[in-house]
mmCIF file of C-alpha atoms in Angstrom:
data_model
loop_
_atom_site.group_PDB
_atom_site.id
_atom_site.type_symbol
_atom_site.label_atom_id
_atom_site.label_comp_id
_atom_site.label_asym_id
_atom_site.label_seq_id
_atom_site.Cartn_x
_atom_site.Cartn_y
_atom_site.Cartn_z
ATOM 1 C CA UNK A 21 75.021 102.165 84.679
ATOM 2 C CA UNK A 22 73.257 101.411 87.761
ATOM 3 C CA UNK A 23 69.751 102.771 85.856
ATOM 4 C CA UNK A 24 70.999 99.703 83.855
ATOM 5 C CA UNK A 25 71.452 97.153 86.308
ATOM 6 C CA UNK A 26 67.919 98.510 88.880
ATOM 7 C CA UNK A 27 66.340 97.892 85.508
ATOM 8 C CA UNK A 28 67.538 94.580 84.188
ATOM 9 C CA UNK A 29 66.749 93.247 88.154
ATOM 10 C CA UNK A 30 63.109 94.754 87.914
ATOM 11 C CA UNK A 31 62.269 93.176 84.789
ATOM 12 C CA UNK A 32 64.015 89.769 86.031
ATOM 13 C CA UNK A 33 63.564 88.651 89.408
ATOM 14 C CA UNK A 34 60.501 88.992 92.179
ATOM 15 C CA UNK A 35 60.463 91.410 94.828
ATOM 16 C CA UNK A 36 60.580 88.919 97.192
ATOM 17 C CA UNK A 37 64.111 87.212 95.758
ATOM 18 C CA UNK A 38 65.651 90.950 95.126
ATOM 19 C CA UNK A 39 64.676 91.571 98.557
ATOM 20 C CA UNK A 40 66.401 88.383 99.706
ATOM 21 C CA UNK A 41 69.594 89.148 97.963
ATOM 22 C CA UNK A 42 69.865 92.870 99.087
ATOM 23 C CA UNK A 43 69.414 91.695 103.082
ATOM 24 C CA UNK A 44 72.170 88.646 102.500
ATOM 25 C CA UNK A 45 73.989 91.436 101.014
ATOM 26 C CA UNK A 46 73.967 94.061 103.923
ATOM 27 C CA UNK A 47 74.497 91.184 106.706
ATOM 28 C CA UNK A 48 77.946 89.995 105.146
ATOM 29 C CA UNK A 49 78.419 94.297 104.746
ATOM 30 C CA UNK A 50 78.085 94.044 108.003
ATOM 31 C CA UNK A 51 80.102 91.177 109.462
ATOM 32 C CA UNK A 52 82.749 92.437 107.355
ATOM 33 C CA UNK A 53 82.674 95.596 109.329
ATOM 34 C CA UNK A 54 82.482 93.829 112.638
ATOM 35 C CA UNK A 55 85.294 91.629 112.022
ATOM 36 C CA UNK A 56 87.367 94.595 111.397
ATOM 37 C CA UNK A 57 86.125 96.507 114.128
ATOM 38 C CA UNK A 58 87.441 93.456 116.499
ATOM 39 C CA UNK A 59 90.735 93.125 114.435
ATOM 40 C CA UNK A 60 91.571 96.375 114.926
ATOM 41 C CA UNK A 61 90.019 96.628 118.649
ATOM 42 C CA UNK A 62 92.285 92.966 119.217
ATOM 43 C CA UNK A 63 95.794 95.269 117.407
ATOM 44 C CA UNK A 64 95.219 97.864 119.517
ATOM 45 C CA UNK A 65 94.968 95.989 122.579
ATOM 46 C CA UNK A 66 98.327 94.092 122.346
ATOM 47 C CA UNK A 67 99.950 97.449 121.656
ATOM 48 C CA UNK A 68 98.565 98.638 124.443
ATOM 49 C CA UNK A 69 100.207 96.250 126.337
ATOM 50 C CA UNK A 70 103.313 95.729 125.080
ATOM 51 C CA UNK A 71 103.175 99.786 125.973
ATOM 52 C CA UNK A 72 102.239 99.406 129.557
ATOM 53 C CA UNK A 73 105.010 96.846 130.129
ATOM 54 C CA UNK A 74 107.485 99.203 128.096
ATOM 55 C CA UNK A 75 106.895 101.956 130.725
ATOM 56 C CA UNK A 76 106.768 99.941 133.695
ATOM 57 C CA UNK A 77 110.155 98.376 132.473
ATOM 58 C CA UNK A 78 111.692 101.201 131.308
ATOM 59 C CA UNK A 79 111.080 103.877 134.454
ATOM 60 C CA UNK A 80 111.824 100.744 136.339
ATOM 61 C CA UNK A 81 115.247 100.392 134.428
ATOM 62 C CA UNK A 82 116.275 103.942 134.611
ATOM 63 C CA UNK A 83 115.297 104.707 137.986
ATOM 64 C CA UNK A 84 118.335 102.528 138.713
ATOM 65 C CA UNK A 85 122.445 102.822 137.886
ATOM 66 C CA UNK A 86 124.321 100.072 136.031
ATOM 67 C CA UNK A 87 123.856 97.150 133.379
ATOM 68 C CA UNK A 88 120.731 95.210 134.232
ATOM 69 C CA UNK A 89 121.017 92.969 130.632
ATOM 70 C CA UNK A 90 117.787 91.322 131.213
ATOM 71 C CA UNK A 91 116.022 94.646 131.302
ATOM 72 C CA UNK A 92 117.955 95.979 129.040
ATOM 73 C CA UNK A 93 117.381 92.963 125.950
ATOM 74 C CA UNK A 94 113.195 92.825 127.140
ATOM 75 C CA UNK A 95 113.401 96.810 126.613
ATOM 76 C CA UNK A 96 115.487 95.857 122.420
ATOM 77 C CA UNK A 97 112.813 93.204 122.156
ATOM 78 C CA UNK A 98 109.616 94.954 123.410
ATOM 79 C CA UNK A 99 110.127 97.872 120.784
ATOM 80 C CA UNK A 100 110.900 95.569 118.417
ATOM 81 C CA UNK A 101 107.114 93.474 118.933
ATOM 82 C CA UNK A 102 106.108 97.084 119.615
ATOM 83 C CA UNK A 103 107.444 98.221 116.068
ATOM 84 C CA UNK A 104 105.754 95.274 114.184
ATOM 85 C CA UNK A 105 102.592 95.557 116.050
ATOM 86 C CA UNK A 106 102.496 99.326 114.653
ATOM 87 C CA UNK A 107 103.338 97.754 111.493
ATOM 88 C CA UNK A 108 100.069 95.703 111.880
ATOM 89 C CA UNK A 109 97.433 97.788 112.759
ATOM 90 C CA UNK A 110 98.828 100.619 110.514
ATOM 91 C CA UNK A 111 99.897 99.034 107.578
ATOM 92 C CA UNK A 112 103.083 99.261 105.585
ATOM 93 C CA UNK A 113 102.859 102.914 104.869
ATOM 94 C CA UNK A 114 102.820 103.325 108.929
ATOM 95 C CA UNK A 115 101.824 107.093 109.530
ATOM 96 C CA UNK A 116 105.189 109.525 109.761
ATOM 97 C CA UNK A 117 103.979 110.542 112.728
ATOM 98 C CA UNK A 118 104.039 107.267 114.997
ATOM 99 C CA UNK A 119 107.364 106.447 112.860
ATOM 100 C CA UNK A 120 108.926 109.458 114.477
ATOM 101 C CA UNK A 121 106.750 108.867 117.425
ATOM 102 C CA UNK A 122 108.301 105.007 118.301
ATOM 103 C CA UNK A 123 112.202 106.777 116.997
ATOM 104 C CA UNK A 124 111.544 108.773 119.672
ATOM 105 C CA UNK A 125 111.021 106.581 122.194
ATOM 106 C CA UNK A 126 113.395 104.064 121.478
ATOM 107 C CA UNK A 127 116.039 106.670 121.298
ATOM 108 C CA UNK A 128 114.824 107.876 125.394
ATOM 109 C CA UNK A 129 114.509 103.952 125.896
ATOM 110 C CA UNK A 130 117.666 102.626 125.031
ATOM 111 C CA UNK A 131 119.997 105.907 124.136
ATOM 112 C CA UNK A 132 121.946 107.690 126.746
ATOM 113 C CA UNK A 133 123.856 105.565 128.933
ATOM 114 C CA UNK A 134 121.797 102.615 128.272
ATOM 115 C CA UNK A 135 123.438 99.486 128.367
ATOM 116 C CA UNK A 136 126.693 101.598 130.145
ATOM 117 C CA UNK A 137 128.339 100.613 133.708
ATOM 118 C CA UNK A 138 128.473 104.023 134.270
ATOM 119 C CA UNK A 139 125.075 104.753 133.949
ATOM 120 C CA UNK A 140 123.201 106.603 136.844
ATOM 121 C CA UNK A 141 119.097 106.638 138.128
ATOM 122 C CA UNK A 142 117.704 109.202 135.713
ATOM 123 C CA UNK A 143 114.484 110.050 136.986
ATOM 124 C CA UNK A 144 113.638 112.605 134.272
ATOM 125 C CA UNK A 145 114.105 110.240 131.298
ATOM 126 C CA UNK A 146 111.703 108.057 133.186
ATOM 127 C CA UNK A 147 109.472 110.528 133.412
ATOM 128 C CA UNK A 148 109.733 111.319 129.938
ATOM 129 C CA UNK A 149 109.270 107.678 128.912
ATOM 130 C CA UNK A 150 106.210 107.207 130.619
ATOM 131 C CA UNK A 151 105.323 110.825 129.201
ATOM 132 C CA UNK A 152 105.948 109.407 125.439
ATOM 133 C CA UNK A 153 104.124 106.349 125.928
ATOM 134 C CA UNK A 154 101.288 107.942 127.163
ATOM 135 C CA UNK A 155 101.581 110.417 123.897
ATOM 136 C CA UNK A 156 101.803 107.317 121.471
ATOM 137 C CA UNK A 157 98.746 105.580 123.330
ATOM 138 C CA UNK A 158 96.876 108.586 122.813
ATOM 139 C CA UNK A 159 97.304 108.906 119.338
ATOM 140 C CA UNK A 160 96.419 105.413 117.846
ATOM 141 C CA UNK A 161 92.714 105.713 119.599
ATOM 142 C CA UNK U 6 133.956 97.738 97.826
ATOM 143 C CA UNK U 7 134.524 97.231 101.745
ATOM 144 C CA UNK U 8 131.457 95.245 103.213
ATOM 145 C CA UNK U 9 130.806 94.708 107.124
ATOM 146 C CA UNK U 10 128.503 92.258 108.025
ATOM 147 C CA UNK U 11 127.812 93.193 111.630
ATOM 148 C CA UNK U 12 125.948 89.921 112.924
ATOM 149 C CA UNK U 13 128.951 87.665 111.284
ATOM 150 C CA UNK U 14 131.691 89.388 111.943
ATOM 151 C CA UNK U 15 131.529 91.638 115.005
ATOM 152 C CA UNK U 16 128.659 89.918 117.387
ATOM 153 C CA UNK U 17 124.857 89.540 116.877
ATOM 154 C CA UNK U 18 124.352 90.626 120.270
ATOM 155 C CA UNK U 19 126.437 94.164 119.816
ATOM 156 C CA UNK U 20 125.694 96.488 123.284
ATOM 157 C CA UNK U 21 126.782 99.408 125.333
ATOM 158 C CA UNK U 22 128.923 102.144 124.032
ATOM 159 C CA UNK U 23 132.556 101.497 125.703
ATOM 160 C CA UNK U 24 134.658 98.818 126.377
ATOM 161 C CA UNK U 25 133.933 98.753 130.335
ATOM 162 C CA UNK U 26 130.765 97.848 129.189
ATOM 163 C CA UNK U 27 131.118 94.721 127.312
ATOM 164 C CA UNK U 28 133.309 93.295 124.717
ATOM 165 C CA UNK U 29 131.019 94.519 121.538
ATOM 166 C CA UNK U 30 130.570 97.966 122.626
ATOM 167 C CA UNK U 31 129.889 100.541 119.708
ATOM 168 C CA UNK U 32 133.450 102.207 120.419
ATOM 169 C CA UNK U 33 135.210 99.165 119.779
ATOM 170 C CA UNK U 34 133.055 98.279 116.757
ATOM 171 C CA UNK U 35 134.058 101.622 115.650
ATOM 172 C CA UNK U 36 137.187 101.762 115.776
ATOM 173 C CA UNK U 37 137.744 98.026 114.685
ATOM 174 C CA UNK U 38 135.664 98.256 111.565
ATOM 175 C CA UNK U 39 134.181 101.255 111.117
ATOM 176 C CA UNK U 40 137.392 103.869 111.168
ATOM 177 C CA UNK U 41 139.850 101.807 109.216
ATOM 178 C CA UNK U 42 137.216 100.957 106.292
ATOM 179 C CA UNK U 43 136.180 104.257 105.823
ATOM 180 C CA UNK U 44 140.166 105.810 106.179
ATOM 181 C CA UNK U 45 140.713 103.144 103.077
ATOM 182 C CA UNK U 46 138.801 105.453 101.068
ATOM 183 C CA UNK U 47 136.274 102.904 99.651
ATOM 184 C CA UNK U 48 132.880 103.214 100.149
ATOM 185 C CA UNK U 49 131.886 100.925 102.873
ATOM 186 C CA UNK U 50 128.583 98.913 103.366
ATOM 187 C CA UNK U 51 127.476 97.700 106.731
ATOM 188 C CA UNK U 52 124.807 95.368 107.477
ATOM 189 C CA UNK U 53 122.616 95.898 110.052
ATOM 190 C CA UNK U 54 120.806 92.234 109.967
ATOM 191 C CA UNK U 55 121.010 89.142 111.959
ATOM 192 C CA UNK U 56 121.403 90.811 115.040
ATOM 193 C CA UNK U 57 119.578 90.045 118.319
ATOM 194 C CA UNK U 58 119.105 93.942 117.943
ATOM 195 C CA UNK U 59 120.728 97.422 118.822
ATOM 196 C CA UNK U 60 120.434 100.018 121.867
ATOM 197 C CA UNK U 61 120.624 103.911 121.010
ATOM 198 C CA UNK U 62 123.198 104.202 122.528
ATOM 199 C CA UNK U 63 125.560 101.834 120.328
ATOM 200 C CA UNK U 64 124.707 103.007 117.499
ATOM 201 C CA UNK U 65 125.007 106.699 118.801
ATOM 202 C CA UNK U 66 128.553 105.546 119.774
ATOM 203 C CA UNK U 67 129.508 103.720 116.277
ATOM 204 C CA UNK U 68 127.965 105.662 113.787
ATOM 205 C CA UNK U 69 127.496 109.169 115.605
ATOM 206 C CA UNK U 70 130.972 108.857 117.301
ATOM 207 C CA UNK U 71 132.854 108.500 113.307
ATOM 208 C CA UNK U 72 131.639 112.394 113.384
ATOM 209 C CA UNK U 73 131.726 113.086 116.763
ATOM 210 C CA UNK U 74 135.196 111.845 117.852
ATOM 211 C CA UNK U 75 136.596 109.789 115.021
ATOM 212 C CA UNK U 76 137.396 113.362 112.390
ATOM 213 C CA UNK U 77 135.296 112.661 109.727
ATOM 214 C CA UNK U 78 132.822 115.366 108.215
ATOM 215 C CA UNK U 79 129.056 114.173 108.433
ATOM 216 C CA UNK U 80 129.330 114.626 104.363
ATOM 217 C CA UNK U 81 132.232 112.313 103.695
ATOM 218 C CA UNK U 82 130.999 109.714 106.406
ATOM 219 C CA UNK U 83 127.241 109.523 104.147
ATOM 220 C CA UNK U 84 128.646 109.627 101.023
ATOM 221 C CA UNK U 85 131.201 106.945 101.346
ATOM 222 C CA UNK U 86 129.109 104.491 103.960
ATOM 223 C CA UNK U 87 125.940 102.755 103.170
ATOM 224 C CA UNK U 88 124.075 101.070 105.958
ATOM 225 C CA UNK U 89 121.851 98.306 104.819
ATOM 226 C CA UNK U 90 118.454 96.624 106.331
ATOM 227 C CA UNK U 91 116.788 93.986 104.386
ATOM 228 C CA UNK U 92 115.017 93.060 107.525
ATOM 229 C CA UNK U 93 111.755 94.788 108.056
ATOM 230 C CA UNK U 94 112.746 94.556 112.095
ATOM 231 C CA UNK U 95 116.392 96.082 110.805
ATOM 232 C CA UNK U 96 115.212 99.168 109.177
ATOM 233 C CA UNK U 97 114.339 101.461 112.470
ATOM 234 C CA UNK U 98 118.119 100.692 113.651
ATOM 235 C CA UNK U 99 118.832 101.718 110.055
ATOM 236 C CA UNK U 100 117.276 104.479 110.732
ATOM 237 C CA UNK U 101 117.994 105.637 114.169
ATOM 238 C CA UNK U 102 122.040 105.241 112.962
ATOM 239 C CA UNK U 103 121.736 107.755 109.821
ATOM 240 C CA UNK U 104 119.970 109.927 112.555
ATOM 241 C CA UNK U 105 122.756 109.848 115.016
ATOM 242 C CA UNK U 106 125.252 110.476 111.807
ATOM 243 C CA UNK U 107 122.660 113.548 110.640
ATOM 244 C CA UNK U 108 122.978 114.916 113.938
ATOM 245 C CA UNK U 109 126.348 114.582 115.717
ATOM 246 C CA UNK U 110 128.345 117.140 115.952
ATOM 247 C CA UNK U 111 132.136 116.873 116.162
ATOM 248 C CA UNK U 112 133.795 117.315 119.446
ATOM 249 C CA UNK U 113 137.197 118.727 118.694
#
């Protein structure tokens, strides 16, 4: 088929205009690419954030006793953005692995004695946290 | 048919696990909705949508603690209750509670 197509071009238009088409061609190939490149580049930034401000909030949270609720609805909410920003740079059929990878997480986030009175400073769930975070950052690069 | 629509009729901002911890802890959802639909013998749907979201730990204590505490086998409590999450945001709490079911083991 493409015998076909060299062919008919050959016998149809000058070097010069095939030559012209092929470059216009491989520039848009190329700023395709790019764009992507940045799109992804921009995704992976703002999870990256939203990551860093889970772990500083989190060991901050559970280095402490008690009900904090303002801590404790930015931790529900950053997962959340943190959930749909996977979704993003993913796609729908997110990778089992960072499914079970963000599960995870959210259950050493907000499980335990999260949002309890009686909860205590944990200092090896923080650890942990910050230890899972750093996992799930390194496998999205 | 018994249908629970979590963000209408118990709280869209459900949290903690007891009642020293707020008034729509998970034990109280529990044991308010939870226990007495699924004694009934109907199968019971819960929605898990419209809320401003869930800690682990609440829905450890509402839907682990029906196996854990409440008496019921981890069979009986997935055959006769159906969480739902039309929500894309919804589905990880979906999730995370059929977890907590899967894997709580009864304490008495």
């Amino acid at each position: 088929m493409i015998d076909v197509i060299l062919e008919f071009v050959k016998n149809h238009y000058s070097d010069a205009s095939v030559s012209a088409v092929v470059s216009a061609l491989v520039s848009a190939g190329f700023a395709i690419l790019k764009e992507r490149r940045e799109g992804r580049k921009k995704r992976l930034e703002s999870i990256d954030s939203t990551l860093e401000e889970l772990s500083a909030i989190g060991t901050r949270y559970w280095r402490a006793s008690g009900l904090v609720p303002e801590q404790e609805d930015k931790l529900i909410h950053h997962l959340e953005i943190l959930d749909s920003r996977l979704d993003a740079l993913l796609g729908p059929k997110k990778a089992t692995a960072h499914q079970d990878g963000l599960d995870q997480l959210t259950g050493w986030i907000t499980g335990g004695e999260f949002q309890t009175k009686a909860r205590k400073p944990d200092i090896q769930r923080a650890a942990t946290i910050k230890s899972e975070i750093k996992k799930l950052r390194a496998g999205l690069q | 048919m018994i249908r629970i629509d979590i963000a209408t009729e118990f709280s869209d901002t459900p949290a903690g696990r007891f009642p020293d911890d707020g008034p729509f802890n998970g034990e109280f959802f529990r044991k308010k909705f939870l226990v007495p639909a699924l004694k009934s013998g109907d199968l019971v749907e819960v929605s898990m949508d419209g809320t401003e979201g869930f800690g682990s730990s609440f829905l450890d204590e509402a839907f682990g603690g029906l196996v854990r505490d409440e008496g019921f086998t981890r069979e009986y409590v997935e055959q006769h209750l159906t969480l739902i999450a039309n929500l894309k945001r919804t589905a990880r709490y979906k999730r995370l509670a059929e977890t907590y079911i899967r894997d709580a083991v009864p304490s008495k």
